[in-house]
Rosetta silent file (secondary structure, phi, psi, omega in degrees, C-alpha in Angstrom):
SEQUENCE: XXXXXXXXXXXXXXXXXXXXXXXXXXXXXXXXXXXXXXXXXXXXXXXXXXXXXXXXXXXXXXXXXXXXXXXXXXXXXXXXXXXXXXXXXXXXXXXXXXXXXXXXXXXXXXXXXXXXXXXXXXXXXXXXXXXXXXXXXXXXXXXXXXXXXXXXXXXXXXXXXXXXXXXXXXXXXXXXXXXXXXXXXXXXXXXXXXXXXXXXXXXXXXXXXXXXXXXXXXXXXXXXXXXXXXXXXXXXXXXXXXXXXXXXXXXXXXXXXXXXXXXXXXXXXXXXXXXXXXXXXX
SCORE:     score description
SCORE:     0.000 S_00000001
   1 L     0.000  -30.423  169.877  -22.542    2.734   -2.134 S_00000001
   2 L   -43.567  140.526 -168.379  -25.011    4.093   -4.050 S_00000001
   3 L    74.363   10.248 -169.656  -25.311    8.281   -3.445 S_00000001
   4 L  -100.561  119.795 -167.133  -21.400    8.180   -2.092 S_00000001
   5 L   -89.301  100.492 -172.647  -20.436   12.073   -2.726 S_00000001
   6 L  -103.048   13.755  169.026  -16.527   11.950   -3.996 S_00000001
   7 L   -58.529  -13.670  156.192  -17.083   15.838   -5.499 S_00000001
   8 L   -83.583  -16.615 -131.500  -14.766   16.359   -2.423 S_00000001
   9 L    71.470 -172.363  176.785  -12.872   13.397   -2.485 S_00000001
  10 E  -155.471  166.110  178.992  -12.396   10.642   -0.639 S_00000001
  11 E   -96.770   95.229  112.005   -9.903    8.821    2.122 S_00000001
  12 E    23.839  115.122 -154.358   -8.160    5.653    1.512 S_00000001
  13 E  -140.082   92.051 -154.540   -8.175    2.986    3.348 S_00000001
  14 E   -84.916  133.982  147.833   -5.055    0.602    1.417 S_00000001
  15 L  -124.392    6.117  174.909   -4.702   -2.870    2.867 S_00000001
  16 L   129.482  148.209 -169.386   -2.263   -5.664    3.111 S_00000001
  17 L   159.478   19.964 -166.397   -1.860   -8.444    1.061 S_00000001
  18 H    28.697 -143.721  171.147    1.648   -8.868   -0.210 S_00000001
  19 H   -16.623  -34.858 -166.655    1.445   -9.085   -4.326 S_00000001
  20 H   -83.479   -6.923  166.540   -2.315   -8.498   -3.953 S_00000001
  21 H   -72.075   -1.483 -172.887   -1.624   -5.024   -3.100 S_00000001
  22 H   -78.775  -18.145  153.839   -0.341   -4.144   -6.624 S_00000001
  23 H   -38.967  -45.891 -164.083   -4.126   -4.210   -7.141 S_00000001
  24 H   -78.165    1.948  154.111   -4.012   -0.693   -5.358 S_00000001
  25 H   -71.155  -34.774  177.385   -2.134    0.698   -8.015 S_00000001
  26 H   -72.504  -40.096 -174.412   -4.674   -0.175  -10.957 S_00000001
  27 H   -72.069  -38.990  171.817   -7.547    1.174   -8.750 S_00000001
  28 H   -45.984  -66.729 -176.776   -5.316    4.535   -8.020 S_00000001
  29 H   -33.638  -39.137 -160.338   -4.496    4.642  -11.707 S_00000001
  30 H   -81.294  -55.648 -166.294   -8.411    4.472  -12.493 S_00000001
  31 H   -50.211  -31.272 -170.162   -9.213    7.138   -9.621 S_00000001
  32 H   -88.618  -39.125 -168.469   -6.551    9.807  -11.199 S_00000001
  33 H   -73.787  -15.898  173.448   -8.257    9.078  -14.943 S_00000001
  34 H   -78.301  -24.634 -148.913  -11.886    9.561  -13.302 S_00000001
  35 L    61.672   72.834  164.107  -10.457   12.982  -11.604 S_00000001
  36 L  -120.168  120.902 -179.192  -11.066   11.604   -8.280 S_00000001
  37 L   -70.148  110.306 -179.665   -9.170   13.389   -5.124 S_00000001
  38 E  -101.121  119.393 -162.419   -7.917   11.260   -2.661 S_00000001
  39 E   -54.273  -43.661 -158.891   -7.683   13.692   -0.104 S_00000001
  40 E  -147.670  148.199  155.146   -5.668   10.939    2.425 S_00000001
  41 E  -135.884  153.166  169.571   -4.549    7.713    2.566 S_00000001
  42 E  -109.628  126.563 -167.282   -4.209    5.004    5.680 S_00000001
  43 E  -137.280  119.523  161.185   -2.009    2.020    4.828 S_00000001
  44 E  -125.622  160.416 -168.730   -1.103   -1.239    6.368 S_00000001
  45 H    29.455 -125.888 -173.029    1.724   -3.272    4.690 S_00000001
  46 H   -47.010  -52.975 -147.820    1.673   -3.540    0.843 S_00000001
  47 H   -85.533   -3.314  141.227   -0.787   -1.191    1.174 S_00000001
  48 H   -57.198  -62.895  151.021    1.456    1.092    2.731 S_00000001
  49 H   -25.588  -78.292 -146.686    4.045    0.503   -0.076 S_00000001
  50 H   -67.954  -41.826  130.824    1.620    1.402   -2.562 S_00000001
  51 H    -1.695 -113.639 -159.505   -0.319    4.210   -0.790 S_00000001
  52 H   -35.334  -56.991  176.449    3.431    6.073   -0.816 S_00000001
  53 H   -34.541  -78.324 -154.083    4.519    4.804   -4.176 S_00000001
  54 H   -64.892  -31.835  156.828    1.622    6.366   -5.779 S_00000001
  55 H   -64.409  -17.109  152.416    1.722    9.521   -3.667 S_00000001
  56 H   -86.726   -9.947 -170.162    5.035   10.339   -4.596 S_00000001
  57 H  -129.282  -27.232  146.144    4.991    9.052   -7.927 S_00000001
  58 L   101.680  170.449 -162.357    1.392    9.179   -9.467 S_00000001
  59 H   -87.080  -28.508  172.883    0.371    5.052  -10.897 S_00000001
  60 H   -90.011   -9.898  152.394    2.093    4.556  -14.024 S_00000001
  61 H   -42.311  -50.854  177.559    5.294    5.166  -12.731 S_00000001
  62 H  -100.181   11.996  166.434    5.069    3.290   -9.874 S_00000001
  63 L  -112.058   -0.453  165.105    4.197    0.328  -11.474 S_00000001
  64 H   -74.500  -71.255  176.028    7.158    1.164  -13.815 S_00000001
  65 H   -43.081  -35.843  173.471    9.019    1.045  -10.440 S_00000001
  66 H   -61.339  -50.088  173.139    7.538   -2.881   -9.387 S_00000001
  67 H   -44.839  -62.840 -170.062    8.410   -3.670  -12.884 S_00000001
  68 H   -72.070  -27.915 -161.201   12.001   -3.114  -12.230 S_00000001
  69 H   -61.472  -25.933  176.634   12.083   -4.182   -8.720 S_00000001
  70 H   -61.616  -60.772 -154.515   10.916   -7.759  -10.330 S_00000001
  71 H  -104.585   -6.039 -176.889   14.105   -7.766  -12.165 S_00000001
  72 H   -71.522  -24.679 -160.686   16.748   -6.104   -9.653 S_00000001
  73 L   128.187  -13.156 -163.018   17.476   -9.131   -8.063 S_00000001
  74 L   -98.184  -15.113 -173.924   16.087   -8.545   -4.648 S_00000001
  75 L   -62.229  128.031  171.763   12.943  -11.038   -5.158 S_00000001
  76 L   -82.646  117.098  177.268   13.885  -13.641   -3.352 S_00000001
  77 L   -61.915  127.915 -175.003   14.085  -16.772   -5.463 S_00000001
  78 L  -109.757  142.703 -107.028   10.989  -19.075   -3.784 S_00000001
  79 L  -122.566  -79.642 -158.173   12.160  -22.698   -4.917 S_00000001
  80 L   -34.674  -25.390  173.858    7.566  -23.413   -4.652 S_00000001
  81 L  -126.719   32.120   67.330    6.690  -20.925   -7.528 S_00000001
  82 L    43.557   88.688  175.804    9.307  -22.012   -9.482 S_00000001
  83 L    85.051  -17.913  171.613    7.404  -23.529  -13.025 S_00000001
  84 L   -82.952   81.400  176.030    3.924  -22.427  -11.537 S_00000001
  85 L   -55.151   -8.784  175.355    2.379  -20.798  -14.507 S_00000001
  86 L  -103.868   16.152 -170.401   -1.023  -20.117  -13.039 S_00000001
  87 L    23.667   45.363  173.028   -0.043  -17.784  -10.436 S_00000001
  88 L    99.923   23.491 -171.934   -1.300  -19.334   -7.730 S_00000001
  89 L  -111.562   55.329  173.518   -4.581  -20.335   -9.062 S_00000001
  90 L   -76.806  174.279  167.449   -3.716  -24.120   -8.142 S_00000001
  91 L   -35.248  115.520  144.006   -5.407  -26.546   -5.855 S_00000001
  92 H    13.735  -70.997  169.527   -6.273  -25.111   -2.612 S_00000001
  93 H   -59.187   -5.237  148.780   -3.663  -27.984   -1.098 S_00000001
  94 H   -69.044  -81.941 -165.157   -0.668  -26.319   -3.043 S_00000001
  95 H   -39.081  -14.214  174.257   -1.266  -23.039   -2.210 S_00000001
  96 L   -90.199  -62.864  176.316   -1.531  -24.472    1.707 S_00000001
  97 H   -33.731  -56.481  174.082    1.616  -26.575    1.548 S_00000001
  98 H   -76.980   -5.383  168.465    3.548  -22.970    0.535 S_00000001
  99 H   -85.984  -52.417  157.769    2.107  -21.061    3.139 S_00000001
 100 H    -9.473  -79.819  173.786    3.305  -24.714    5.157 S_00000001
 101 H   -38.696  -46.656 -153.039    6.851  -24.128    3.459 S_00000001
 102 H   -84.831  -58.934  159.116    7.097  -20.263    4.313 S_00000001
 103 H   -25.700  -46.928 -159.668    6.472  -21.861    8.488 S_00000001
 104 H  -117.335   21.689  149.239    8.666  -24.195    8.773 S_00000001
 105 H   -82.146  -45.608 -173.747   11.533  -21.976    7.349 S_00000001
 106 H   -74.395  -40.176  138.385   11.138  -19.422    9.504 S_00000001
 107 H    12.573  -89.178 -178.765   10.950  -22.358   12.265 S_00000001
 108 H   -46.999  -83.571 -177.434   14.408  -23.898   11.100 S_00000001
 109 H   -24.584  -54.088 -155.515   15.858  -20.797    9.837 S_00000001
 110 L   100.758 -158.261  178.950   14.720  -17.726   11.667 S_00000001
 111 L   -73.740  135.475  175.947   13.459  -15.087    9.791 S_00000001
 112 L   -52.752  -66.545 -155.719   13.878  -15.026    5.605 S_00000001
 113 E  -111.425  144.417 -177.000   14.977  -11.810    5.757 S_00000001
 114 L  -102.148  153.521  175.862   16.966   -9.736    7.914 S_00000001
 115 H    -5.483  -75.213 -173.008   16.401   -5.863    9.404 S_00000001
 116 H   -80.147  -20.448  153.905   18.398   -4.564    6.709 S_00000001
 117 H   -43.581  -58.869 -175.033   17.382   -6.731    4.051 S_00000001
 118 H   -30.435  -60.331 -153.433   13.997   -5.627    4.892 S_00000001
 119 H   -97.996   13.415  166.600   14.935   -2.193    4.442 S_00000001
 120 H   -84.910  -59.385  173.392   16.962   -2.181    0.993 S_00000001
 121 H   -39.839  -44.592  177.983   13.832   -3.772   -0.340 S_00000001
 122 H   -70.414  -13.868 -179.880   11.338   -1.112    0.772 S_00000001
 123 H   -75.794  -46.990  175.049   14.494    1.555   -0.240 S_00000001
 124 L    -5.004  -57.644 -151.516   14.395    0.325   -3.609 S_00000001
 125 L   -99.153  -35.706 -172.865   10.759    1.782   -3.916 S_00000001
 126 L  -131.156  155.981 -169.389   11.007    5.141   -1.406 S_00000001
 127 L   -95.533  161.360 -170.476   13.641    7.765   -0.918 S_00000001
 128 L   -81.140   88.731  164.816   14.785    8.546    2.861 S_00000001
 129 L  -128.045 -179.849 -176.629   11.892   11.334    3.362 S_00000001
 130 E  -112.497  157.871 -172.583    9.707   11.915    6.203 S_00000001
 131 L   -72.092   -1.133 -170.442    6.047   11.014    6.102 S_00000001
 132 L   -87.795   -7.944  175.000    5.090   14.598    6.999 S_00000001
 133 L   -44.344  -53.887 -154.670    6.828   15.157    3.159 S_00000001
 134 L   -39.418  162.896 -156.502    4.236   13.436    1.616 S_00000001
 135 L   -98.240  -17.391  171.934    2.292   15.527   -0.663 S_00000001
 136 L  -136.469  142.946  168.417   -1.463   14.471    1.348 S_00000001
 137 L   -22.117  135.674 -175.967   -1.955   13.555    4.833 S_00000001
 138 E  -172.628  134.871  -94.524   -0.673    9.545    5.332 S_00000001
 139 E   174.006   85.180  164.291   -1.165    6.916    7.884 S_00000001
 140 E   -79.786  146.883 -147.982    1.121    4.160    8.344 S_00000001
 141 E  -135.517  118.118  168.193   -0.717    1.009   10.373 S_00000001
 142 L  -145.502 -163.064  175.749    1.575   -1.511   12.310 S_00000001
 143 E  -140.201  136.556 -149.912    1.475   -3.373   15.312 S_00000001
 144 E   -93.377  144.183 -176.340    3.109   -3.112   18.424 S_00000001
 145 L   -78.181   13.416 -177.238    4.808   -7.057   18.798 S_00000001
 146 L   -95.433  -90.622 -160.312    4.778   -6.462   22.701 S_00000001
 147 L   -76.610  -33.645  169.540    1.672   -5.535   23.704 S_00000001
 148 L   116.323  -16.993  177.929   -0.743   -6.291   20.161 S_00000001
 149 L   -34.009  106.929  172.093   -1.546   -2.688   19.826 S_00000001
 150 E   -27.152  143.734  176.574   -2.766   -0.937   16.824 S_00000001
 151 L  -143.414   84.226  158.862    0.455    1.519   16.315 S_00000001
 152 L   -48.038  111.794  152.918   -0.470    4.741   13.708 S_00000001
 153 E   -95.786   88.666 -147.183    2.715    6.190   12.335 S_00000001
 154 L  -113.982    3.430  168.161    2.006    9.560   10.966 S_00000001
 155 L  -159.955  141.389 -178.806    5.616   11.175   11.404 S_00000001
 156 L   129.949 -163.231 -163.635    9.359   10.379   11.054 S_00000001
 157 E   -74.850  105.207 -156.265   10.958    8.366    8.463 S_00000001
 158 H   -50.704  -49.326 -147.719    8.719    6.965    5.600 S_00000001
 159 H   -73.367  -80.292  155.400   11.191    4.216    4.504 S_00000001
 160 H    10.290  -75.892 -162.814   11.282    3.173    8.566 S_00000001
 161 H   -71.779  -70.175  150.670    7.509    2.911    8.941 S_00000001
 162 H    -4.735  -46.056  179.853    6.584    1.477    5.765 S_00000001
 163 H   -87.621   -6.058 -162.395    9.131   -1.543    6.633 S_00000001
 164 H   -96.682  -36.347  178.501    7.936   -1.814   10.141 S_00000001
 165 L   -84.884   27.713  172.787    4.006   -2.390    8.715 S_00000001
 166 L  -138.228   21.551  176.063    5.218   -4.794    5.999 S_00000001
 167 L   -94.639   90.274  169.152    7.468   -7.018    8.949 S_00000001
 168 L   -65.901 -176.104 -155.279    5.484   -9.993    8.591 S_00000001
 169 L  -136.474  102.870 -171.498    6.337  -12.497   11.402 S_00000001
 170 L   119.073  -40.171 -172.610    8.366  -15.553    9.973 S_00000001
 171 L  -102.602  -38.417  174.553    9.769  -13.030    7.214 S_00000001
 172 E  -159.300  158.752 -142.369   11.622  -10.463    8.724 S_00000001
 173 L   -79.265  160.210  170.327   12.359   -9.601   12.206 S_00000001
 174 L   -76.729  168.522  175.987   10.340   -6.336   13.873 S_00000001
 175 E   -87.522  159.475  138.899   11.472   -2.724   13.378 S_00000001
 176 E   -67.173  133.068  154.108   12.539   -0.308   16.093 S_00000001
 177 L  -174.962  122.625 -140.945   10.663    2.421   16.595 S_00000001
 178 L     7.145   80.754 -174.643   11.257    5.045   19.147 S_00000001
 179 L    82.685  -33.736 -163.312   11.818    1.864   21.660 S_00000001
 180 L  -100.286  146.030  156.409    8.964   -0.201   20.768 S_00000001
 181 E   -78.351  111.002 -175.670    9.153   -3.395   18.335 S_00000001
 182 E  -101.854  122.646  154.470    6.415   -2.445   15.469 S_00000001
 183 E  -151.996 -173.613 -174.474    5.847   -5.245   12.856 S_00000001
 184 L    11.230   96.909 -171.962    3.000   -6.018   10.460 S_00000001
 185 L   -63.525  -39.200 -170.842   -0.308   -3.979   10.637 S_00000001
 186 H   -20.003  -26.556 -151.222   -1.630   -6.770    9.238 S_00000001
 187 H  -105.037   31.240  165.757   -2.069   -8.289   12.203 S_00000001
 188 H  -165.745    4.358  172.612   -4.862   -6.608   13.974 S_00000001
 189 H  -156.167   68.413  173.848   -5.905   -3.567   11.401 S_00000001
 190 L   -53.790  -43.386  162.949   -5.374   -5.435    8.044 S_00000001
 191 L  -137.491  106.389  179.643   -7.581   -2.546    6.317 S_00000001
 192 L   -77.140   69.689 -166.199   -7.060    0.113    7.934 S_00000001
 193 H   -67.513  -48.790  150.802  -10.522    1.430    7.989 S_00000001
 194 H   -26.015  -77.917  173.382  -10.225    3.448   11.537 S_00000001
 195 H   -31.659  -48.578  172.037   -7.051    4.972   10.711 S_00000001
 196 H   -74.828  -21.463 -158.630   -8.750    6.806    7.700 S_00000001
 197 H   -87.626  -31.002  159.360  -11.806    7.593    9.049 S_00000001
 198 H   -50.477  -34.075  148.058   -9.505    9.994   11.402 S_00000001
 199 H   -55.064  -23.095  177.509   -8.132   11.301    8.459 S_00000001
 200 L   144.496 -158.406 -176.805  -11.924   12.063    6.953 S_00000001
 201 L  -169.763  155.880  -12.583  -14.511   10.761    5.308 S_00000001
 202 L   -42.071  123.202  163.930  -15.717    9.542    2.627 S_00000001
 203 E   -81.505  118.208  179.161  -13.855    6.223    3.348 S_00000001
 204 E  -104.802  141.854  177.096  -13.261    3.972    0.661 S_00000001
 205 E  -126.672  120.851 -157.584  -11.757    1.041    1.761 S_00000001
 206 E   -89.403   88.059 -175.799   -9.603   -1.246   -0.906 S_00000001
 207 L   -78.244  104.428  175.449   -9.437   -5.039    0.497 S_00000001
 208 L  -105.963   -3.024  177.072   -7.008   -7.636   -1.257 S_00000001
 209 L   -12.659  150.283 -164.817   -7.183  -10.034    1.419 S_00000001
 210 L   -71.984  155.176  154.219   -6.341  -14.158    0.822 S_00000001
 211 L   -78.613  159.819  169.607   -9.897  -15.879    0.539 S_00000001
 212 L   -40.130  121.676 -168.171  -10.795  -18.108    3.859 S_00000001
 213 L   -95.835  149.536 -161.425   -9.459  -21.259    2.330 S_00000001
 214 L   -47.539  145.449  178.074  -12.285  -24.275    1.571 S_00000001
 215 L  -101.931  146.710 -130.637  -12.772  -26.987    3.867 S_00000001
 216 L  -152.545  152.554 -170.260  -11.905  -29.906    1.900 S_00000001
 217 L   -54.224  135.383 -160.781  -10.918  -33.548    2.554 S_00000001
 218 L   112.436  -52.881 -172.843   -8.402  -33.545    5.428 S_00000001
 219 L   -46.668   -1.431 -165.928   -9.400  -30.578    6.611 S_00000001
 220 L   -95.147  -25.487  177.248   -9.812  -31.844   10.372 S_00000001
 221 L   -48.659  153.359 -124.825   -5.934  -32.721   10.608 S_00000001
 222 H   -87.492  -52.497 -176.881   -4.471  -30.725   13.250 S_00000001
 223 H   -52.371  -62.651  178.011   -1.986  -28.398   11.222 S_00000001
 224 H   -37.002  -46.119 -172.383   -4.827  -27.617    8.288 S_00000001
 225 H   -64.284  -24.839 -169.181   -7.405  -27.167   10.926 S_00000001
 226 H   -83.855  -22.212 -161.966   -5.637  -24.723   13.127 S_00000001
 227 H   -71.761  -31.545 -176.770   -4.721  -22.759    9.923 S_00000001
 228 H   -39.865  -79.018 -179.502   -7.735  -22.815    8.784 S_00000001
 229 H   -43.953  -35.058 -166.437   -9.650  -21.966   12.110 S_00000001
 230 H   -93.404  -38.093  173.576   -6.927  -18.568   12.608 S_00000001
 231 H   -68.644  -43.812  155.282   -8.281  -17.556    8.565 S_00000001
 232 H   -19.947  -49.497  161.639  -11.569  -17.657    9.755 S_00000001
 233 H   -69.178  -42.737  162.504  -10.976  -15.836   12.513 S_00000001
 234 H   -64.293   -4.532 -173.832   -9.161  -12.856   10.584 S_00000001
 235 H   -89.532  -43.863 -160.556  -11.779  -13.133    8.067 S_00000001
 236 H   -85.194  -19.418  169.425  -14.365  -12.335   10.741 S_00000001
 237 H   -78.006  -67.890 -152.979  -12.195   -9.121   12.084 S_00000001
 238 H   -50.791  -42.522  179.852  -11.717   -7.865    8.753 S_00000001
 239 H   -32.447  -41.083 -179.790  -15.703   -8.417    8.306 S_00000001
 240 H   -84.419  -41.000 -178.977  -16.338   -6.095   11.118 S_00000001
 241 H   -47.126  -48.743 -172.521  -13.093   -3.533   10.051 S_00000001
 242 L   -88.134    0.449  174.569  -15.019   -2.856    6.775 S_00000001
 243 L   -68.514  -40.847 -146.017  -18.550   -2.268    8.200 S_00000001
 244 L   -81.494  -10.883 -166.808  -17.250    0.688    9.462 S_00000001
 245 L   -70.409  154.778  165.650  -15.947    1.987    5.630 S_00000001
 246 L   -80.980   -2.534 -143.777  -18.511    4.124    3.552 S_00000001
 247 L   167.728  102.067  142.032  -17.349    1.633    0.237 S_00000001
 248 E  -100.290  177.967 -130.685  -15.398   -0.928    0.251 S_00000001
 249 E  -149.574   84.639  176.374  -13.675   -1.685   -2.866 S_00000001
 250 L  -111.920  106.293 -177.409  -12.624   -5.798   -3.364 S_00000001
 251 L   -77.351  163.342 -162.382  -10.562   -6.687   -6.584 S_00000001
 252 L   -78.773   75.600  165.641  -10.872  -10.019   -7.555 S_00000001
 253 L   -96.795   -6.173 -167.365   -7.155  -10.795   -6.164 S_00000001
 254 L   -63.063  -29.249 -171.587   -7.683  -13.490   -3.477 S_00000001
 255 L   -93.123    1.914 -172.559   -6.517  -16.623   -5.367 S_00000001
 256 L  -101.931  126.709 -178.760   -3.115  -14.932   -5.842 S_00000001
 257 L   -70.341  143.303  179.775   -0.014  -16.092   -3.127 S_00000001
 258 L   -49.708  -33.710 -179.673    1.210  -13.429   -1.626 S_00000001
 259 L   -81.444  -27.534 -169.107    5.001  -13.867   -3.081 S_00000001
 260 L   -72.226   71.229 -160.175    4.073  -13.943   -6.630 S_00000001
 261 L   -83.742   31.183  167.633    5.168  -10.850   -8.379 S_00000001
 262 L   -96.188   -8.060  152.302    4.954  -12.385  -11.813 S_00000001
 263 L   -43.337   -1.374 -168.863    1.068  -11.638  -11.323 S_00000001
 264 H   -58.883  -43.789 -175.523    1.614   -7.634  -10.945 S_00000001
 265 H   -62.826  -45.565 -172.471   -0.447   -7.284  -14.494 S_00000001
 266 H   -96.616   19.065  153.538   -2.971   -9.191  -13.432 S_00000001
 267 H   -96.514  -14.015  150.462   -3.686   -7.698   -9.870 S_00000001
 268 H   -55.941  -61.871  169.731   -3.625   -4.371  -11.780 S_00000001
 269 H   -23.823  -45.957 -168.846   -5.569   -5.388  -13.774 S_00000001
 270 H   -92.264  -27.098  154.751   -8.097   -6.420  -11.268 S_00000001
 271 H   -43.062  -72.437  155.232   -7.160   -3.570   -9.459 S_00000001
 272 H   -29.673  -87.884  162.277   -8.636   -1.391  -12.543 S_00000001
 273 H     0.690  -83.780 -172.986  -11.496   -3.563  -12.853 S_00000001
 274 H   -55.695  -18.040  173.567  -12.830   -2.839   -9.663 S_00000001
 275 H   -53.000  -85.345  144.500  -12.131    0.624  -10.248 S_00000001
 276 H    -4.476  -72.293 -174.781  -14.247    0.727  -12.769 S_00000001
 277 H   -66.930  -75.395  170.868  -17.251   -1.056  -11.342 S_00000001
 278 H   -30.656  -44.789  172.009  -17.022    1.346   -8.314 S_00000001
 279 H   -68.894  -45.883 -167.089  -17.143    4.487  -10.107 S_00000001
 280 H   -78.814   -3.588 -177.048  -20.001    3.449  -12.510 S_00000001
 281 L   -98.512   -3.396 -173.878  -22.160    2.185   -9.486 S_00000001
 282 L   -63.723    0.000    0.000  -21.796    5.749   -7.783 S_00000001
C-alpha cells in the first residue's frame, strides 16, 4: 500500500455485509476530512446502500439517515437479538444458531420480506432517481438468480438496483430487471473489486465480510459442517477478489451479525479507524 498515489483520487470498491457496511460510512467520513476524491464507486449490497447514501448525501448525514431508519419502525423486530447487549460478540455457537434461525424461516415461511417490503426499506434511504443522477460514476453489483452471472447495473432506477443487490436469498424474493431475476451481488462479487477497476484505478477496496467461523467442538455435524465448508469457500473467492485491488481496506467489523443495527456506532467507528490507519500508512 505503501507509495499508493490518491493526489488523483481513488475508486471504491464498497462491499456487502449487512450492518457491517455502516463501516463504509466512517471510512467515507474520514476520506472527505483527509480531502480525498473518490472519483467512483462499485457497490454490492450494503455497500451499495452506502456507496449512494454518501454520494448523495456526504457521511454525517447519512448516518443521521440510519439513525432514524433504526427508529422508523421498519427494522424488523428479530426475536434472537432481543437482550443481546454485546452485539454479536457472543459464542461462535450463538451467532451460528441465528444464522440457523434466519434458514429455517425462510424454509417454513418463504421469504422475511416481500418485493415491496424490500423496496420501502431501501426508499426510506434513496429518492426515485436514476443512477446516471448520481453526482460520480456508480456501479451497482448483483447477480443474475438464473444463470449465476455477475450483473453490473450502471443505469435506470437507483432505488430498483440497490434493492436487487441487497435481495439476499431467504430474505426477500429477487428483483425484476429488464426480464431477468437479479438478487444479491453478494453472491459471486461480494467486493466488487472488478467492477471498479472498470471505473479506474487506484482501487481501494473496503471489505466488511463475516469472519470464516472457528472449527470448534461439533464442528463435523452435518448442518455446521456444510455451513462452515460454503464460508470457507466464499472466504477463498473473496481472497482472490481482493488480490486484484491496489488497497484493501478491512475494519475490524467481522464479529458483528449482519441484522444488528444497534452496532451502527461501533462499525463507524471501526469504519473510521481503518480510515485512519490507511491514510497514515500511505
Amino acid at each position: 500500500m505503501r507509495g499508493l498515489d490518491l493526489s488523483r483520487g481513488a475508486v471504491l470498491a464498497l462491499g456487502g455485509g449487512g450492518v457491517r457496511g455502516l463501516a463504509h460510512l466512517g471510512f467515507l467520513a474520514e476520506l472527505e476530512t483527509a480531502g480525498v476524491d473518490v472519483r467512483a464507486i462499485a457497490g454490492t449490497s450494503s455497500g451499495a446502500l452506502m456507496g449512494a447514501l454518501w454520494l448523495l448525501n456526504g457521511a454525517a448525514p447519512a448516518i443521521q439517515k440510519v439513525r432514524a431508519f433504526i427508529v422508523s419502525g421498519l427494522v424488523e423486530d428479530v426475536p434472537d437479538l432481543q437482550g443481546t447487549a454485546n452485539h454479536g460478540k457472543g459464542p461462535s455457537l450463538w451467532r451460528h444458531l441465528r444464522h440457523v434461525g434466519t434458514l429455517v424461516r425462510a424454509v417454513v415461511a418463504g421469504p422475511a420480506l416481500s418485493r415491496e417490503q424490500l423496496l420501502e426499506r431501501v426508499g426510506f434511504f434513496l429518492p426515485e432517481i436514476s443512477i446516471e443522477a448520481l453526482p460520480r460514476p456508480f456501479v451497482v453489483v448483483a447477480t443474475d438468480s438464473v444463470t449465476g452471472e455477475e450483473v453490473r447495473l450502471t443505469r435506470g432506477s437507483l432505488r430498483l438496483a440497490v434493492a436487487a443487490s441487497s435481495a439476499m436469498p431467504g430474505l426477500a424474493p429477487p428483483i425484476t430487471w429488464a426480464g431477468r431475476p437479479i438478487q444479491d451481488g453478494g453472491a459471486v462479487a461480494e467486493i466488487p473489486v472488478r467492477a471498479a477497476r472498470d471505473l479506474g484505478s487506484p482501487v481501494v477496496a473496503v471489505e466488511v465480510s463475516e469472519a470464516t467461523p472457528a472449527l470448534a467442538r461439533g464442528g463435523e455435524r452435518v448442518p455446521t459442517a456444510l455451513l462452515r465448508a460454503a464460508a470457507m469457500g466464499w472466504a477463498e473467492l473473496r481472497r482472490r477478489m481482493l488480490a486484484e485491488a491496489d488497497s484493501v481496506v478491512a475494519p475490524v467489523v467481522n464479529h458483528l451479525h449482519w441484522a444488528d443495527y444497534r452496532a451502527l456506532d461501533e462499525a463507524v467507528d471501526a469504519g473510521r479507524a481503518a480510515a485512519r490507519r490507511f491514510l497514515a500508512d500511505l
